[in-house]
Amino acid sequence: MHFRHDGRLLTVHTPAKVNLFLEILGKRPDGYHELETLMVSVGLYDTLCFTEEPSQQISLRCFSAGATSSGTRGEIKTASDGDVPGGADNLIVRAAELLRRQAGVGKGAGIGLFKRIPVAAGLAGGSSDAAATLAGLNRLWRLQWTGRELHRLASQLGSDVNFFLAGAGAAICRGRGERVTPLDVPLQLHFVIVRPGAGLATGTVFRQWQASAAPHRVDALAECLKAGRPDRVARYLHNALQPPAETLSPEVTRLREFFSRQPVLGHMMSGSGTSYFGLCSHRGQALQVASRLRAARVGRVSVVSSRS
Ligand code: C5P
């Protein structure tokens, strides 16, 4: 997360993530699933702008900033994008209202969201925006809440929010996803990511999941990452949500078949989908595969690298 204060305006750039590993260890009494997942944050950003408002209102305006690819900025569309839920349903508004209530703040905020991270994509754009809102408003309203206090609110908003709040380049997340152990990864990973035409709701994919006999463990992957071996990383990519997602989305299956013919180190769906990524040996390879994906018109394509 990057912050910039310019007079009354606070700007926050907040990243997307991809899951290199996601195992479900069982269903919990609260209806959620017990997870072991390894996430890396990648250089695809939403931008949030905050200004303090004297009234107690939280107002949100969303702009679709279009696709980013090859590091270029997409065109800004002026109107609110139909894909991005506006109003009280948006996780940004829920995060802002929660912090305002809990901190007893007598002010409001105007928030602008420039959306680049595809929605319903398994890239956790909504969670990243919520984390940016907690961290951003903590500064804007000069609350001086500690990380621990903000983490408590983050876990009430969604399972991935704590990962972004922690600001780690990579982490193993357990529990619902809210227990974050940062991981030191001494190498940059290069990805080509495609979000097909249709997304999937996280809850729908989880409900479709069926237990497997022997769960995979994250340790081997974590060791390869720590040792700086991307070639070995590919061997341990695993996502327990991919089989259920493929029963719901033929586009995910088509992407798996497409990627199996590409010269990538490995490939997999991210999170609950429907985004699909190829792990590449270098950025040039990612750009090459991206141009094939664009020619095949299979969805919105981005070339990104992990952040340290
Ligand atoms: O926590 P979040 O709001 O992102 O989760 C969205 C939905 O995904 C939940 O309502 C739940 O159905 C499912 N989920 C789950 N187990 C998790 C995380 C999410 O079942 N660990």
CSV table of C-alpha atoms in Angstrom, one decimal, residues 25-280:
chain,number,residue,atom,x,y,z
A,25,LEU,CA,-8.8,-28.2,5.8
A,26,GLY,CA,-12.5,-28.5,6.7
A,27,LYS,CA,-15.8,-26.8,7.2
A,28,ARG,CA,-16.2,-24.8,10.5
A,29,PRO,CA,-19.2,-24.6,12.8
A,30,ASP,CA,-19.6,-20.9,11.8
A,31,GLY,CA,-20.1,-21.9,8.1
A,32,TYR,CA,-16.7,-20.7,6.9
A,33,HIS,CA,-13.9,-23.0,5.8
A,34,GLU,CA,-10.6,-23.5,7.6
A,35,LEU,CA,-7.9,-22.5,5.2
A,36,GLU,CA,-4.2,-22.7,4.6
A,37,THR,CA,-3.3,-20.4,1.8
A,38,LEU,CA,-0.2,-18.7,0.5
A,39,MET,CA,-0.8,-15.3,-1.1
A,40,VAL,CA,1.5,-12.9,-2.9
A,41,SER,CA,0.6,-9.3,-3.6
A,42,VAL,CA,1.1,-8.1,-7.2
A,43,GLY,CA,1.5,-4.8,-8.9
A,44,LEU,CA,-2.1,-4.3,-10.1
A,45,TYR,CA,-3.6,-1.5,-8.1
A,46,ASP,CA,-6.8,0.2,-7.2
A,47,THR,CA,-6.5,3.8,-6.2
A,48,LEU,CA,-8.5,5.4,-3.4
A,49,CYS,CA,-8.7,9.1,-2.7
A,50,PHE,CA,-10.0,10.4,0.7
A,51,THR,CA,-11.0,13.9,1.8
A,52,GLU,CA,-12.3,14.8,5.2
A,53,GLU,CA,-16.0,16.0,5.2
A,54,PRO,CA,-17.5,18.0,8.1
A,55,SER,CA,-20.8,16.1,8.0
A,56,GLN,CA,-20.9,12.5,9.3
A,57,GLN,CA,-21.6,11.2,5.8
A,58,ILE,CA,-19.4,8.7,4.0
A,59,SER,CA,-19.8,9.2,0.3
A,60,LEU,CA,-18.3,6.9,-2.4
A,61,ARG,CA,-17.8,7.5,-6.1
A,62,CYS,CA,-16.5,4.7,-8.2
A,63,PHE,CA,-14.6,5.0,-11.5
A,64,SER,CA,-13.6,2.2,-13.7
A,65,ALA,CA,-10.0,2.8,-14.6
A,66,GLY,CA,-10.0,0.0,-17.3
A,67,ALA,CA,-7.5,-2.7,-17.7
A,68,THR,CA,-3.9,-2.3,-17.0
A,69,SER,CA,-1.5,-4.3,-19.0
A,70,SER,CA,2.2,-4.1,-19.5
A,71,GLY,CA,2.4,-1.5,-16.8
A,72,THR,CA,0.4,1.1,-18.8
A,73,ARG,CA,-2.6,2.9,-17.2
A,74,GLY,CA,-6.0,2.1,-18.6
A,75,GLU,CA,-8.4,4.9,-19.6
A,76,ILE,CA,-10.6,6.3,-16.9
A,77,LYS,CA,-14.3,6.0,-17.6
A,78,THR,CA,-16.2,8.8,-16.0
A,79,ALA,CA,-19.3,7.0,-14.7
A,80,SER,CA,-19.6,4.5,-11.9
A,81,ASP,CA,-18.9,1.0,-13.3
A,82,GLY,CA,-21.9,-1.4,-13.0
A,83,ASP,CA,-19.5,-4.1,-11.9
A,84,VAL,CA,-18.5,-2.2,-8.7
A,85,PRO,CA,-21.2,-2.3,-6.0
A,86,GLY,CA,-21.8,1.3,-5.0
A,87,GLY,CA,-23.5,2.6,-1.8
A,88,ALA,CA,-23.8,0.9,1.5
A,89,ASP,CA,-23.0,-2.6,0.0
A,90,ASN,CA,-19.5,-1.6,-1.0
A,91,LEU,CA,-16.9,-3.0,1.4
A,92,ILE,CA,-15.3,0.5,1.4
A,93,VAL,CA,-18.4,2.1,2.9
A,94,ARG,CA,-18.8,-0.8,5.4
A,95,ALA,CA,-15.1,-0.4,6.4
A,96,ALA,CA,-15.5,3.4,6.8
A,97,GLU,CA,-18.7,3.2,8.8
A,98,LEU,CA,-17.3,0.5,11.0
A,99,LEU,CA,-14.2,2.5,11.8
A,100,ARG,CA,-16.2,5.7,12.3
A,101,ARG,CA,-18.6,4.1,14.7
A,102,GLN,CA,-16.0,2.2,16.7
A,103,ALA,CA,-13.7,5.2,17.0
A,104,GLY,CA,-16.6,7.6,17.8
A,105,VAL,CA,-15.5,10.0,14.9
A,106,GLY,CA,-17.8,13.0,14.5
A,107,LYS,CA,-16.6,13.6,10.9
A,108,GLY,CA,-17.2,12.0,7.5
A,109,ALA,CA,-15.2,11.4,4.4
A,110,GLY,CA,-15.6,11.7,0.6
A,111,ILE,CA,-14.0,8.7,-1.1
A,112,GLY,CA,-13.1,8.2,-4.8
A,113,LEU,CA,-12.3,4.7,-6.0
A,114,PHE,CA,-10.4,4.2,-9.3
A,115,LYS,CA,-11.0,0.5,-10.0
A,116,ARG,CA,-8.4,-1.5,-11.9
A,117,ILE,CA,-8.5,-4.8,-10.1
A,118,PRO,CA,-11.2,-7.0,-11.8
A,119,VAL,CA,-14.1,-7.8,-9.5
A,120,ALA,CA,-15.4,-11.4,-8.7
A,121,ALA,CA,-12.0,-12.5,-9.9
A,122,GLY,CA,-10.2,-14.2,-6.9
A,123,LEU,CA,-7.8,-11.2,-6.8
A,124,ALA,CA,-9.3,-9.8,-3.6
A,125,GLY,CA,-9.8,-6.2,-5.0
A,126,GLY,CA,-12.7,-5.6,-2.6
A,127,SER,CA,-10.7,-6.7,0.4
A,128,SER,CA,-7.7,-4.7,-0.6
A,129,ASP,CA,-10.0,-1.6,-0.9
A,130,ALA,CA,-11.4,-2.3,2.5
A,131,ALA,CA,-7.9,-2.5,4.0
A,132,ALA,CA,-6.9,0.7,2.3
A,133,THR,CA,-10.0,2.4,3.7
A,134,LEU,CA,-9.1,1.4,7.3
A,135,ALA,CA,-5.5,2.5,6.9
A,136,GLY,CA,-6.4,5.6,5.0
A,137,LEU,CA,-9.1,6.9,7.3
A,138,ASN,CA,-6.9,6.1,10.3
A,139,ARG,CA,-4.5,8.7,8.9
A,140,LEU,CA,-7.1,11.1,7.5
A,141,TRP,CA,-9.0,11.3,10.8
A,142,ARG,CA,-5.7,11.2,12.8
A,143,LEU,CA,-7.0,8.3,15.0
A,144,GLN,CA,-3.6,6.8,15.7
A,145,TRP,CA,-5.1,3.3,16.0
A,146,THR,CA,-2.5,0.6,16.3
A,147,GLY,CA,-2.1,-2.2,13.7
A,148,ARG,CA,-3.6,-4.7,16.2
A,149,GLU,CA,-6.8,-2.5,16.6
A,150,LEU,CA,-7.2,-2.1,12.8
A,151,HIS,CA,-6.7,-5.9,12.3
A,152,ARG,CA,-9.6,-6.6,14.7
A,153,LEU,CA,-11.9,-4.6,12.4
A,154,ALA,CA,-10.4,-6.0,9.3
A,155,SER,CA,-11.3,-9.6,10.3
A,156,GLN,CA,-15.0,-8.5,10.7
A,157,LEU,CA,-15.1,-7.2,7.1
A,158,GLY,CA,-13.7,-10.2,5.2
A,159,SER,CA,-11.3,-13.0,5.2
A,160,ASP,CA,-8.6,-11.4,3.0
A,161,VAL,CA,-8.6,-7.9,4.5
A,162,ASN,CA,-6.0,-8.7,7.1
A,163,PHE,CA,-3.5,-9.8,4.5
A,164,PHE,CA,-3.6,-6.4,2.8
A,165,LEU,CA,-3.5,-4.5,6.1
A,166,ALA,CA,-0.4,-6.4,7.1
A,167,GLY,CA,1.3,-5.0,4.0
A,168,ALA,CA,3.3,-8.1,3.4
A,169,GLY,CA,4.6,-9.0,-0.1
A,170,ALA,CA,3.8,-12.6,0.6
A,171,ALA,CA,2.2,-14.4,3.5
A,172,ILE,CA,0.7,-17.7,4.7
A,173,CYS,CA,-2.8,-17.1,5.9
A,174,ARG,CA,-4.8,-19.5,8.1
A,175,GLY,CA,-8.1,-19.7,10.0
A,176,ARG,CA,-10.7,-18.1,7.7
A,177,GLY,CA,-7.7,-16.4,6.1
A,178,GLU,CA,-7.4,-13.7,8.7
A,179,ARG,CA,-4.4,-15.1,10.6
A,180,VAL,CA,-1.5,-13.8,8.6
A,181,THR,CA,2.1,-15.0,8.8
A,182,PRO,CA,4.4,-12.8,6.6
A,183,LEU,CA,6.8,-14.7,4.4
A,184,ASP,CA,10.1,-13.4,3.2
A,185,VAL,CA,10.4,-14.1,-0.5
A,186,PRO,CA,13.8,-13.0,-1.9
A,187,LEU,CA,12.7,-13.1,-5.6
A,188,GLN,CA,10.3,-11.4,-7.9
A,189,LEU,CA,7.7,-13.6,-9.6
A,190,HIS,CA,6.2,-12.7,-12.9
A,191,PHE,CA,2.6,-13.4,-13.9
A,192,VAL,CA,0.2,-13.1,-16.8
A,193,ILE,CA,-3.3,-13.0,-15.4
A,194,VAL,CA,-6.5,-13.2,-17.3
A,195,ARG,CA,-10.0,-12.5,-15.9
A,196,PRO,CA,-12.5,-14.2,-18.3
A,197,GLY,CA,-15.8,-12.6,-19.2
A,198,ALA,CA,-17.8,-13.8,-16.2
A,199,GLY,CA,-16.8,-13.9,-12.5
A,200,LEU,CA,-17.9,-16.1,-9.7
A,201,ALA,CA,-19.1,-15.2,-6.2
A,202,THR,CA,-16.7,-16.5,-3.5
A,203,GLY,CA,-19.5,-18.1,-1.4
A,204,THR,CA,-20.9,-20.1,-4.4
A,205,VAL,CA,-17.5,-21.6,-5.1
A,206,PHE,CA,-16.9,-22.6,-1.5
A,207,ARG,CA,-20.3,-24.2,-1.3
A,208,GLN,CA,-19.4,-26.4,-4.3
A,209,TRP,CA,-16.2,-27.7,-2.7
A,210,GLN,CA,-15.9,-31.4,-1.6
A,211,ALA,CA,-13.4,-32.7,0.9
A,212,SER,CA,-10.4,-34.7,-0.5
A,213,ALA,CA,-8.8,-37.6,1.3
A,214,ALA,CA,-5.3,-36.1,1.8
A,215,PRO,CA,-5.0,-32.3,2.1
A,216,HIS,CA,-1.9,-30.8,0.5
A,217,ARG,CA,0.5,-28.8,2.8
A,218,VAL,CA,2.0,-25.4,2.1
A,219,ASP,CA,5.5,-26.1,3.5
A,220,ALA,CA,7.2,-27.4,0.4
A,221,LEU,CA,6.1,-24.3,-1.6
A,222,ALA,CA,7.1,-21.9,1.2
A,223,GLU,CA,10.6,-23.5,1.2
A,224,CYS,CA,11.0,-23.1,-2.6
A,225,LEU,CA,10.0,-19.4,-2.3
A,226,LYS,CA,12.3,-18.8,0.6
A,227,ALA,CA,15.1,-20.5,-1.4
A,228,GLY,CA,14.4,-18.3,-4.4
A,229,ARG,CA,13.5,-21.1,-6.9
A,230,PRO,CA,10.6,-20.1,-9.1
A,231,ASP,CA,11.1,-23.2,-11.3
A,232,ARG,CA,10.4,-25.4,-8.3
A,233,VAL,CA,7.5,-23.1,-7.1
A,234,ALA,CA,5.5,-24.2,-10.1
A,235,ARG,CA,5.5,-27.8,-9.0
A,236,TYR,CA,3.7,-27.0,-5.7
A,237,LEU,CA,1.0,-24.7,-7.1
A,238,HIS,CA,-2.3,-26.0,-5.6
A,239,ASN,CA,-5.9,-24.6,-5.4
A,240,ALA,CA,-8.6,-26.7,-3.8
A,241,LEU,CA,-11.2,-24.3,-5.2
A,242,GLN,CA,-10.3,-24.9,-8.8
A,243,PRO,CA,-12.2,-28.1,-9.3
A,244,PRO,CA,-15.5,-26.6,-7.9
A,245,ALA,CA,-14.9,-23.4,-9.9
A,246,GLU,CA,-14.5,-25.5,-13.0
A,247,THR,CA,-17.9,-27.2,-12.4
A,248,LEU,CA,-19.4,-23.6,-12.3
A,249,SER,CA,-17.4,-21.9,-15.1
A,250,PRO,CA,-16.4,-23.5,-18.4
A,251,GLU,CA,-14.3,-20.5,-19.0
A,252,VAL,CA,-11.9,-21.6,-16.2
A,253,THR,CA,-11.5,-25.0,-17.8
A,254,ARG,CA,-10.9,-23.4,-21.2
A,255,LEU,CA,-8.1,-21.2,-19.6
A,256,ARG,CA,-6.5,-24.3,-18.0
A,257,GLU,CA,-6.4,-25.9,-21.4
A,258,PHE,CA,-5.1,-22.8,-23.0
A,259,PHE,CA,-2.3,-22.4,-20.5
A,260,SER,CA,-1.3,-26.0,-20.7
A,261,ARG,CA,-0.2,-25.2,-24.3
A,262,GLN,CA,1.9,-22.1,-23.2
A,263,PRO,CA,5.6,-22.0,-22.3
A,264,VAL,CA,4.9,-21.0,-18.7
A,265,LEU,CA,6.5,-22.5,-15.5
A,266,GLY,CA,3.1,-23.3,-14.1
A,267,HIS,CA,-0.5,-22.1,-14.2
A,268,MET,CA,-3.6,-22.1,-11.9
A,269,MET,CA,-6.8,-20.3,-11.0
A,270,SER,CA,-6.4,-17.6,-8.2
A,271,GLY,CA,-8.5,-17.8,-5.1
A,272,SER,CA,-12.2,-18.6,-5.8
A,273,GLY,CA,-11.7,-17.5,-9.4
A,274,THR,CA,-12.4,-16.8,-12.1
A,275,SER,CA,-9.0,-15.2,-12.8
A,276,TYR,CA,-6.3,-17.6,-14.1
A,277,PHE,CA,-2.6,-16.9,-14.0
A,278,GLY,CA,0.5,-18.2,-15.6
A,279,LEU,CA,3.7,-18.1,-13.6
A,280,CYS,CA,6.5,-17.1,-16.0
